[in-house]
Coordinates of C-alpha atoms in Angstrom, one line a residue:
Chain X
M272 CA 125.6 94.9 81.4
T273 CA 126.6 92.9 78.4
T274 CA 124.2 92.5 75.5
A275 CA 124.1 88.7 76.0
I276 CA 122.8 89.1 79.6
Q277 CA 120.3 91.8 78.4
N278 CA 119.0 89.4 75.7
I279 CA 118.7 86.6 78.2
Q280 CA 116.7 88.9 80.5
A281 CA 114.4 89.9 77.7
T282 CA 113.9 86.3 76.6
Y283 CA 113.0 85.4 80.1
A284 CA 110.7 88.4 80.3
F285 CA 108.4 86.9 77.7
M286 CA 108.5 83.4 79.2
E287 CA 107.7 84.7 82.7
R288 CA 105.0 87.0 81.4
N289 CA 103.3 84.2 79.5
A290 CA 103.6 81.9 82.6
N291 CA 101.9 84.6 84.6
L292 CA 99.2 85.0 82.1
V293 CA 98.5 81.2 82.1
K294 CA 98.4 81.4 86.0
R295 CA 96.0 84.4 86.0
Y296 CA 93.8 82.9 83.3
W297 CA 93.8 79.5 84.9
A298 CA 90.0 79.0 84.6
W299 CA 90.3 79.5 80.8
E300 CA 93.3 77.1 80.6
L301 CA 91.2 74.5 82.5
V302 CA 88.3 74.9 80.1
W303 CA 90.7 74.6 77.1
M304 CA 92.4 71.5 78.6
T305 CA 89.0 69.8 79.2
Y306 CA 88.0 70.6 75.7
S307 CA 91.2 69.3 74.2
I308 CA 91.0 66.1 76.2
A309 CA 87.4 65.5 75.2
N310 CA 88.3 66.3 71.6
S311 CA 91.2 63.8 71.6
L312 CA 89.1 61.1 73.2
S313 CA 86.3 61.6 70.7
V314 CA 88.6 61.2 67.7
S315 CA 90.3 58.2 69.2
F316 CA 87.0 56.4 69.9
I317 CA 86.5 56.4 66.1
G318 CA 89.1 53.6 66.1
L319 CA 86.9 51.4 68.3
G320 CA 83.8 52.5 66.5
M321 CA 85.2 51.4 63.2
E322 CA 85.9 47.9 64.6
A323 CA 82.4 47.7 66.0
L324 CA 80.7 49.0 62.8
S325 CA 82.7 46.8 60.4
G326 CA 82.1 43.5 62.2
Q327 CA 84.7 40.7 62.5
E328 CA 84.8 39.9 58.8
A329 CA 86.4 43.2 58.0
N330 CA 89.3 42.2 60.3
I331 CA 89.9 45.7 61.6
D332 CA 92.4 46.0 64.5
G333 CA 90.6 48.5 66.7
R334 CA 93.5 48.9 69.2
F335 CA 95.9 49.8 66.4
L336 CA 93.4 52.3 64.9
V337 CA 92.9 53.9 68.4
L338 CA 96.7 54.3 68.8
Y339 CA 97.0 55.6 65.3
L340 CA 94.4 58.3 66.0
V341 CA 95.7 59.0 69.5
I342 CA 99.1 59.8 68.0
G343 CA 97.5 62.0 65.4
T344 CA 95.5 64.0 68.0
L345 CA 98.5 64.4 70.4
V346 CA 101.0 65.4 67.7
W347 CA 98.5 67.8 66.2
R348 CA 97.6 69.3 69.6
Y349 CA 101.2 69.9 70.4
L350 CA 102.0 71.5 67.0
T351 CA 98.9 73.7 67.1
T352 CA 99.7 74.8 70.7
V353 CA 103.1 75.9 69.6
F354 CA 101.6 77.5 66.5
Y355 CA 99.0 79.5 68.3
W356 CA 101.3 80.7 71.1
I357 CA 103.7 82.1 68.5
T358 CA 101.1 83.6 66.1
E359 CA 99.5 85.3 69.1
V360 CA 102.8 87.2 69.7
I361 CA 101.1 90.3 68.3
S362 CA 97.3 89.5 68.8
I363 CA 97.7 89.1 72.5
E364 CA 99.4 92.5 72.7
R365 CA 96.6 94.1 70.7
W366 CA 94.0 92.4 72.9
E367 CA 95.7 93.8 76.0
G368 CA 96.6 97.1 74.5
T369 CA 100.3 96.7 75.2
I370 CA 101.6 96.4 71.7
E371 CA 103.3 99.8 71.5
Y372 CA 105.1 99.3 74.9
T373 CA 106.4 95.9 73.9
L374 CA 107.5 97.0 70.4
M375 CA 109.2 100.2 71.6
A376 CA 111.3 98.2 74.2
P377 CA 115.0 97.8 73.2
V378 CA 114.5 94.1 72.3
R379 CA 115.6 92.5 69.0
R380 CA 112.7 90.7 67.3
V381 CA 114.7 87.5 67.3
V382 CA 115.0 87.7 71.1
H383 CA 111.3 88.5 71.3
M384 CA 110.4 85.4 69.2
A385 CA 112.9 83.2 71.2
G386 CA 111.1 84.0 74.4
Q387 CA 107.7 83.4 73.0
T388 CA 108.9 80.2 71.2
I389 CA 110.7 78.6 74.2
F390 CA 107.6 79.1 76.3
A391 CA 105.4 77.7 73.5
V392 CA 107.5 74.5 73.3
F393 CA 107.5 73.9 77.0
Y394 CA 103.8 74.7 77.4
G395 CA 103.0 72.6 74.4
L396 CA 104.9 69.6 75.8
F397 CA 103.2 70.0 79.2
F398 CA 99.7 70.4 77.7
T399 CA 100.1 67.5 75.4
G400 CA 101.6 65.4 78.2
V401 CA 98.5 65.8 80.3
I402 CA 96.2 64.9 77.4
M403 CA 98.4 61.9 76.7
G404 CA 98.3 60.7 80.3
V405 CA 94.5 60.8 80.3
T406 CA 94.2 59.1 76.9
V407 CA 96.6 56.3 77.9
L408 CA 94.6 55.7 81.1
I409 CA 91.2 55.7 79.4
F410 CA 92.2 53.4 76.5
D411 CA 94.6 51.3 78.5
L412 CA 97.1 51.7 75.8
D413 CA 100.2 49.5 75.7
L414 CA 103.3 51.5 75.0
S415 CA 105.8 48.9 76.2
Q416 CA 107.1 48.4 72.7
A417 CA 107.0 52.0 71.8
N418 CA 110.1 54.2 71.5
V419 CA 108.8 57.1 73.5
L420 CA 112.2 58.9 73.5
G421 CA 112.3 58.7 69.7
G422 CA 108.8 60.1 69.5
L423 CA 109.8 63.0 71.7
V424 CA 112.9 63.7 69.6
M425 CA 110.8 63.7 66.4
L426 CA 108.3 66.1 68.0
V427 CA 110.9 68.5 69.2
A428 CA 112.7 68.4 65.8
G429 CA 109.4 69.1 64.1
S430 CA 108.9 72.1 66.3
F431 CA 111.5 74.1 64.4
S432 CA 109.8 74.0 61.1
F433 CA 106.4 74.8 62.8
I434 CA 108.1 77.7 64.6
G435 CA 109.2 79.1 61.2
I436 CA 105.7 78.8 59.8
S437 CA 104.2 80.4 62.9
I438 CA 106.5 83.4 62.9
M439 CA 105.6 84.0 59.2
V440 CA 101.9 83.7 59.9
S441 CA 102.2 85.9 63.0
V442 CA 102.5 88.9 60.6
L443 CA 98.8 88.6 59.8
P444 CA 97.6 90.2 63.1
L445 CA 100.3 92.8 62.5
L446 CA 99.1 93.8 59.1
F447 CA 95.4 93.3 59.7
P448 CA 94.5 94.6 63.1
E449 CA 90.9 93.7 62.9
R450 CA 90.8 90.1 61.4
G451 CA 94.5 89.1 61.3
A452 CA 94.2 86.7 64.2
Q453 CA 91.3 84.8 62.6
M454 CA 93.2 84.6 59.3
T455 CA 95.8 82.4 61.0
H456 CA 93.2 79.6 61.2
I457 CA 93.4 79.1 57.5
V458 CA 97.0 77.9 57.6
I459 CA 96.2 75.4 60.4
A460 CA 93.1 74.1 58.5
V461 CA 95.2 73.5 55.3
L462 CA 97.9 71.7 57.3
L463 CA 95.4 69.6 59.0
L464 CA 93.9 68.5 55.7
V465 CA 97.2 67.6 53.9
S466 CA 99.4 66.3 56.7
G467 CA 97.8 63.0 57.4
V468 CA 96.8 63.7 61.0
Y469 CA 94.0 61.2 61.1
Y470 CA 94.7 59.2 57.9
P471 CA 97.6 58.3 55.7
I472 CA 98.2 61.0 53.0
E473 CA 98.0 58.3 50.4
V474 CA 94.2 58.5 50.6
L475 CA 94.3 62.1 49.4
P476 CA 94.0 63.1 45.7
K477 CA 97.4 63.2 44.0
W478 CA 97.6 67.0 44.0
L479 CA 96.9 67.2 47.7
Q480 CA 99.5 64.6 48.4
V481 CA 102.0 66.9 46.7
V482 CA 101.0 69.7 49.1
G483 CA 101.3 67.2 52.0
V484 CA 104.9 66.5 51.1
A485 CA 105.7 70.2 51.7
S486 CA 104.0 70.1 55.1
P487 CA 106.4 69.5 58.0
A488 CA 103.6 68.0 60.0
T489 CA 103.6 65.0 57.6
Y490 CA 107.1 64.0 58.6
V491 CA 106.5 64.6 62.3
L492 CA 103.4 62.4 62.2
D493 CA 105.2 59.7 60.2
G494 CA 108.2 59.7 62.6
V495 CA 106.2 59.7 65.8
R496 CA 104.0 56.9 64.5
L497 CA 107.0 54.8 63.5
A498 CA 108.5 55.4 67.0
L499 CA 105.4 54.7 69.0
L500 CA 103.5 52.1 66.8
E501 CA 106.5 50.1 65.6
G502 CA 109.2 51.0 68.1
T503 CA 111.6 52.2 65.4
P504 CA 115.0 53.2 67.0
T505 CA 115.7 56.9 67.2
L506 CA 118.5 56.9 64.7
S507 CA 116.4 55.1 62.2
L508 CA 114.0 58.1 62.3
W509 CA 116.6 60.2 60.4
P510 CA 114.7 60.1 57.1
Q511 CA 111.8 61.9 58.9
I512 CA 114.0 64.1 61.0
W513 CA 116.3 65.7 58.4
P514 CA 113.5 67.2 56.2
V515 CA 111.9 69.0 59.2
I516 CA 115.2 70.3 60.4
L517 CA 116.0 71.5 56.9
M518 CA 112.6 73.2 56.7
G519 CA 113.2 74.8 60.1
A520 CA 116.6 76.0 59.1
A521 CA 115.0 77.7 56.1
L522 CA 111.6 78.8 57.6
I523 CA 112.8 80.4 60.8
P524 CA 115.2 83.0 59.2
A525 CA 112.5 83.5 56.4
G526 CA 109.9 84.0 59.1
L527 CA 112.0 86.6 60.9
W528 CA 112.8 88.4 57.7
V529 CA 109.1 88.5 56.8
F530 CA 108.2 89.7 60.3
N531 CA 110.8 92.5 60.1
L532 CA 109.4 93.6 56.7
A533 CA 105.9 93.6 58.1
E534 CA 106.9 95.5 61.2
R535 CA 108.5 98.2 59.1
Y536 CA 105.4 98.4 56.9
A537 CA 103.2 98.6 60.0
K538 CA 105.4 101.5 61.3
R539 CA 105.1 103.3 58.1
A540 CA 101.3 102.8 57.8
G541 CA 100.6 103.4 61.5
K542 CA 99.2 100.0 62.2
L543 CA 100.9 99.5 65.5
A544 CA 98.7 101.9 67.4
R545 CA 95.8 100.2 69.2
N546 CA 93.6 103.3 68.8
G547 CA 94.0 105.9 66.1
Chain F
M83 CA 126.7 124.8 76.1
T84 CA 123.2 123.2 76.2
T85 CA 122.9 120.4 73.6
N86 CA 119.8 119.3 71.9
A87 CA 118.3 116.0 73.1
I88 CA 115.7 115.8 70.3
I89 CA 115.8 117.4 66.9
V90 CA 112.7 117.3 64.7
N91 CA 113.6 118.4 61.2
K92 CA 110.9 119.1 58.7
V93 CA 108.9 116.0 59.6
T94 CA 105.9 115.1 57.5
K95 CA 103.6 112.2 58.2
R96 CA 100.5 111.1 56.3
F97 CA 98.1 108.3 57.1
G98 CA 95.9 106.4 54.6
K99 CA 96.6 105.4 51.0
S100 CA 97.5 107.9 48.4
T101 CA 96.1 105.8 45.7
P102 CA 92.7 104.0 45.9
A103 CA 92.5 100.2 45.8
L104 CA 91.8 98.7 42.3
W105 CA 88.3 97.8 43.1
R106 CA 87.6 101.3 44.2
K107 CA 88.9 102.6 41.0
L108 CA 86.5 100.4 39.2
R109 CA 83.6 101.9 41.2
P110 CA 84.5 105.6 41.4
G111 CA 82.8 107.7 44.0
K112 CA 81.8 104.7 46.1
N113 CA 83.5 102.8 48.9
G114 CA 81.1 99.9 49.0
S115 CA 79.1 101.3 51.9
G116 CA 77.3 103.9 49.9
K117 CA 79.3 106.7 51.3
P118 CA 81.3 109.1 49.2
E119 CA 85.0 108.3 48.8
A120 CA 87.4 109.8 51.4
S121 CA 89.7 112.4 49.9
G122 CA 93.2 110.8 50.0
P123 CA 95.6 110.5 52.9
V124 CA 95.3 112.5 56.1
L125 CA 98.2 114.9 56.8
A126 CA 99.1 114.3 60.4
L127 CA 102.3 116.3 60.5
D128 CA 103.2 119.0 58.0
S129 CA 106.9 119.8 57.8
V130 CA 107.3 120.2 61.6
S131 CA 110.7 121.4 63.0
F132 CA 111.9 122.1 66.5
Q133 CA 114.6 121.2 69.0
V134 CA 114.3 120.0 72.6
K135 CA 117.2 121.0 74.8
Q136 CA 118.8 118.4 77.1
G137 CA 117.2 118.6 80.6
E138 CA 114.2 120.8 79.6
I139 CA 110.5 120.1 79.9
F140 CA 109.1 120.8 76.5
G141 CA 105.4 121.1 76.1
V142 CA 103.4 120.3 73.0
L143 CA 99.9 121.7 72.9
G144 CA 97.3 121.2 70.3
P145 CA 93.6 120.3 69.7
N146 CA 92.6 116.7 69.4
G147 CA 93.9 115.2 66.2
S148 CA 96.5 117.9 65.7
G149 CA 99.4 115.5 65.5
K150 CA 100.8 115.4 69.1
S151 CA 100.7 111.7 69.5
T152 CA 102.0 111.1 66.0
L153 CA 105.0 113.2 67.0
I154 CA 105.6 111.1 70.1
R155 CA 105.2 107.9 68.2
L156 CA 107.9 109.0 65.7
M157 CA 110.3 109.6 68.6
A158 CA 109.4 106.3 70.2
T159 CA 110.3 104.3 67.1
L160 CA 106.7 103.3 66.6
L161 CA 106.2 105.2 63.4
L162 CA 108.4 106.1 60.4
A163 CA 108.3 109.6 58.9
D164 CA 107.3 110.1 55.3
E165 CA 109.6 113.1 54.9
G166 CA 112.2 114.8 57.2
N167 CA 113.8 113.1 60.2
V168 CA 113.9 113.0 64.0
T169 CA 117.1 112.6 66.0
V170 CA 117.3 111.5 69.6
H171 CA 120.7 112.3 71.1
G172 CA 122.0 112.3 67.6
L173 CA 120.5 108.9 66.7
D174 CA 117.8 108.4 64.1
P175 CA 115.0 106.2 65.4
A176 CA 114.3 105.0 61.9
V177 CA 118.0 103.9 61.4
T178 CA 119.1 102.7 64.9
P179 CA 115.8 102.0 66.7
L180 CA 117.4 99.8 69.4
A181 CA 119.9 102.5 70.4
V182 CA 117.1 105.1 70.7
Q183 CA 114.9 102.7 72.6
Q184 CA 117.6 102.4 75.3
L185 CA 117.3 106.1 75.9
I186 CA 113.6 106.7 75.9
N187 CA 110.4 105.6 77.6
R188 CA 106.8 106.7 77.2
V189 CA 103.6 107.2 79.2
S190 CA 100.5 107.5 77.0
V191 CA 97.0 108.7 77.8
E192 CA 95.9 105.0 78.0
A193 CA 97.6 103.1 80.8
S194 CA 98.2 100.0 78.7
F195 CA 98.9 96.9 80.8
F196 CA 98.2 93.2 80.9
K197 CA 94.9 93.6 82.8
K198 CA 95.0 90.3 84.7
L199 CA 98.5 90.8 85.9
S200 CA 99.5 92.7 89.0
P201 CA 101.5 96.0 88.9
M202 CA 104.4 94.0 90.2
E203 CA 104.2 91.4 87.4
N204 CA 103.7 94.1 84.7
L205 CA 106.6 96.2 86.0
I206 CA 109.0 93.2 86.3
Y207 CA 108.1 92.3 82.7
G208 CA 108.8 95.9 81.6
A209 CA 112.0 96.1 83.6
R210 CA 113.3 92.8 82.1
L211 CA 112.7 94.1 78.6
Y212 CA 115.1 96.9 79.5
G213 CA 117.7 94.5 80.6
M214 CA 117.1 94.7 84.4
G215 CA 116.9 91.6 86.5
G216 CA 117.4 90.2 90.0
K217 CA 115.9 91.0 93.4
E218 CA 116.8 94.6 92.9
I219 CA 113.8 95.1 90.6
R220 CA 111.2 94.0 93.1
R221 CA 112.7 96.5 95.7
R222 CA 112.7 99.3 93.1
V223 CA 109.1 98.5 92.0
V224 CA 107.8 98.8 95.6
E225 CA 109.9 101.9 96.2
I226 CA 108.6 103.7 93.0
L227 CA 105.0 102.7 93.4
T228 CA 104.8 103.7 97.1
R229 CA 106.5 107.0 96.2
L230 CA 103.7 107.5 93.7
G231 CA 101.1 106.9 96.5
L232 CA 100.1 103.3 95.8
E233 CA 99.2 101.1 98.7
K234 CA 101.5 98.0 99.1
R235 CA 98.6 95.5 99.0
S236 CA 97.5 96.8 95.6
I237 CA 100.9 96.1 94.1
Y238 CA 100.1 92.4 94.0
N239 CA 96.4 92.6 92.8
P240 CA 95.4 92.5 89.2
M241 CA 95.5 95.8 87.3
E242 CA 91.9 95.5 86.3
E243 CA 90.9 96.0 90.0
M244 CA 92.6 99.4 90.1
S245 CA 91.1 102.8 89.3
R246 CA 92.3 104.6 86.1
G247 CA 94.2 107.1 88.2
M248 CA 96.1 104.3 89.9
Q249 CA 96.7 102.6 86.6
Q250 CA 98.2 105.8 85.3
K251 CA 100.6 106.0 88.2
V252 CA 101.7 102.4 87.5
A253 CA 102.3 103.5 83.9
I254 CA 104.5 106.3 85.1
A255 CA 106.3 103.9 87.4
R256 CA 107.0 101.6 84.4
A257 CA 108.6 104.5 82.5
L258 CA 110.7 105.6 85.5
L259 CA 111.9 102.1 86.2
S260 CA 114.1 102.1 83.1
R261 CA 115.7 105.4 84.1
P262 CA 115.2 107.0 80.6
K263 CA 117.2 110.0 79.4
I264 CA 114.2 111.2 77.6
L265 CA 110.7 110.7 78.8
L266 CA 107.8 111.1 76.4
L267 CA 104.6 111.9 78.3
D268 CA 101.5 111.8 76.1
E269 CA 98.7 113.4 78.2
P270 CA 99.8 111.6 81.3
T271 CA 97.4 113.4 83.7
T272 CA 94.2 113.2 81.5
G273 CA 91.5 111.7 83.6
L274 CA 93.3 112.0 87.0
D275 CA 91.8 113.6 90.0
P276 CA 93.4 116.9 91.1
V277 CA 95.4 115.3 93.9
S278 CA 96.8 112.5 91.6
K279 CA 97.4 115.1 89.0
R280 CA 99.6 117.2 91.4
E281 CA 101.4 114.1 92.5
V282 CA 102.3 113.2 88.9
Q283 CA 103.3 116.8 88.2
A284 CA 105.6 116.7 91.2
V285 CA 107.3 113.6 90.0
V286 CA 107.8 115.1 86.5
Q287 CA 109.4 118.2 88.1
E288 CA 111.5 116.0 90.4
L289 CA 112.7 114.0 87.4
K290 CA 113.9 117.1 85.7
E291 CA 115.6 118.7 88.7
R292 CA 117.1 115.5 90.3
D293 CA 117.9 113.4 87.3
G294 CA 118.2 116.0 84.5
T295 CA 115.7 113.9 82.4
T296 CA 114.6 115.6 79.2
I297 CA 110.8 115.5 79.1
L298 CA 108.5 116.0 76.2
L299 CA 105.0 116.5 77.5
T300 CA 101.7 116.8 75.5
T301 CA 98.7 118.0 77.4
H302 CA 95.3 119.7 77.1
D303 CA 95.8 121.2 80.6
M304 CA 97.1 124.7 79.9
N305 CA 97.8 125.3 83.6
E306 CA 99.9 122.1 83.7
A307 CA 101.9 123.3 80.7
E308 CA 102.4 126.7 82.3
I309 CA 103.6 125.2 85.6
L310 CA 105.9 122.5 84.2
C311 CA 107.2 123.5 80.8
D312 CA 110.3 125.5 80.0
R313 CA 109.1 126.0 76.5
V314 CA 105.8 125.2 74.7
A315 CA 105.1 124.4 71.1
I316 CA 101.6 124.7 69.7
I317 CA 100.6 122.6 66.8
H318 CA 97.5 122.7 64.8
K319 CA 96.4 120.6 61.9
G320 CA 99.9 119.1 61.8
K321 CA 101.6 122.5 61.6
L322 CA 103.8 124.1 64.2
I323 CA 102.2 127.5 64.7
A324 CA 104.0 128.9 67.8
L325 CA 107.0 128.0 69.9
D326 CA 108.4 129.9 72.9
T327 CA 108.4 130.1 76.7
P328 CA 104.9 130.2 78.2
E329 CA 105.6 133.9 79.2
A330 CA 106.7 134.9 75.7
L331 CA 103.7 133.1 74.2
K332 CA 101.4 135.3 76.3
D333 CA 102.9 138.4 74.8
L334 CA 101.6 137.2 71.4
V335 CA 98.1 138.0 72.5
P336 CA 96.8 141.5 73.3
R337 CA 95.8 142.1 77.0
L338 CA 92.2 141.5 77.8
N339 CA 90.7 144.3 80.0
G340 CA 94.2 145.2 81.2
H341 CA 94.9 141.6 82.3
K342 CA 97.7 139.5 81.0
P343 CA 96.3 136.6 78.9
S344 CA 96.6 133.1 80.2
L345 CA 98.2 130.3 78.1
E346 CA 94.6 129.1 77.4
D347 CA 93.8 132.5 75.9
V348 CA 96.9 132.1 73.7
F349 CA 95.9 128.7 72.7
I350 CA 92.4 129.7 71.8
H351 CA 93.7 132.8 70.0
L352 CA 96.1 130.8 67.9
T353 CA 93.8 127.9 67.1
G354 CA 90.3 129.3 67.5
D355 CA 90.0 131.1 64.2
K356 CA 91.4 128.1 62.5
L357 CA 88.9 125.9 64.3
K358 CA 86.1 128.1 62.9
E359 CA 87.6 127.6 59.4
E360 CA 87.6 123.9 60.0
E361 CA 83.9 123.9 61.0
K362 CA 83.1 125.8 57.8
E363 CA 85.1 123.2 55.8
D364 CA 83.2 120.5 57.5
I365 CA 79.8 122.0 56.6
E366 CA 80.9 122.4 53.0
A367 CA 82.1 118.8 52.9
A368 CA 78.7 117.7 54.4
Q369 CA 76.8 119.7 51.8
S370 CA 78.8 118.2 49.0
M371 CA 78.1 114.8 50.5
V372 CA 74.4 115.5 50.6
R373 CA 74.5 116.6 46.9
A374 CA 76.2 113.4 46.0
L375 CA 73.8 111.3 47.9
T376 CA 70.7 113.1 46.5
Q377 CA 71.9 112.8 43.0
E378 CA 72.5 109.1 43.5
H379 CA 69.1 108.5 45.0
Q380 CA 67.2 111.1 43.0
E381 CA 66.0 112.8 46.1
P382 CA 65.5 116.6 46.1
A383 CA 68.4 118.3 47.8
D384 CA 66.3 121.1 49.1
Q385 CA 64.6 118.7 51.6
I386 CA 67.9 118.0 53.3
E387 CA 70.0 121.2 52.9
P388 CA 68.0 123.7 55.0
A389 CA 69.1 122.0 58.2
L390 CA 72.7 122.3 57.2
L391 CA 72.2 126.0 56.2
E392 CA 70.7 126.7 59.6
Q393 CA 73.7 125.1 61.2
E394 CA 76.0 127.2 59.1
K395 CA 74.1 130.4 60.2
E396 CA 74.6 129.5 63.9

């Protein structure tokens, strides 16, 4: 059997395993989906709330605000779904007690990550798609002028940079068996603050805006909003697309390098063992 | 000529930091919890050397914490040695882990699985990681599991609904599925009922005889070691203290009332005295801990020490 076929089998192994886990933990997935929908709707209602609170003199376009916030919540939900599936590459194994079996299998880490990442992207798109369907129905959003394909291209392009960040962050549960999984939330919290998920980054203090420029989520949100709010053609989204592709091209190899270093350290320090 | 499948050459492994963290240096004698500072790294393996011949069942015996599992983890590419090296069919797990991983598989004392997934789902996942695919896997999974005594219906139910013995059989099936040249068995029959234990032992014997698989087995069951192992190594406190065939090891111990000693007698004879020394060391460590605590809290030591002295007398 050629190495290529072995690698495909191993990649598929992680995708199939994760699909089986989603199937077996369906009740939890349903709870999480309901929570996510309620969360997205709550944030989006702020748009209508602002219109109602400000009165007609303020001339606030509530429908525009709703769409602005809906895009923020959907893009953020997608990016965080991808992020958490990848960062859980180790913590899920620690939770189940299978970490040693997975890491002693003859699988290159890049193949391991590929399987986890492909599943994360597909699952993220499905998950976000369901939330988007419910949101569009409830707010009766008009997407007839929107460039949905452009938005999707922007989202997928932005995935690469988030994948790189996620691989890098996934070393935390490897290095810190007890609290590593919780540490990953810090990264997401900072990205949420500086990336303009629910507001333009121009409202942030200057120094936070500088941090925001380094966040791939900033470009993804800009690009998706241009595509969906203004119907910007896909090719015209290039100024938003190239930075995230560039970041992805740098962050994915960097993430794998960091992960390999951390794995080697974990093997030296005996941090792979679940017990003792 | 018989070749060596595994060579362990002067392997030393320590756990824990050799130098304390900066904040601990600033507060000598304390670790923040009020307890005295631990005394440096733990020596899990101390210059251990041996060879395992191709196709033999090699037993490793030792008390809890003697370094048996550490040894297996080193061969399984899950740990890196501090000193010395291990070679598996001439390959160093630290240098070419992927090549070594193709040759080995392992069953540990804990049957570690995705609990919500069924044996079929878990084993297909495991098989795919070793490059196997297609309908052939499903057939082989059913074949191996039924051979190990699992009912067909339980193959599709979640692992969490199975007894520990059954889970351990699935763990053995997972290891067999990849047809390893070397099988590392870390206390595979611990916690199994006598019937299951014999079934597992029969599979191990069959693997050796039919497939020529090299097997490294750690166990606390001396009878199991005697039945299965061609040679047995006894390690204690990270050191290799004896290595020979079970019969030759028995000659190391004088006859008891005219009877030939069992492997258990050998084990107790070789590790028992050392265990007493360990207990003495533990008591001395506890006494020094009490002295440190009483100095700290200005409590009279003579209120606490008598109990420990009583314990020492016993």
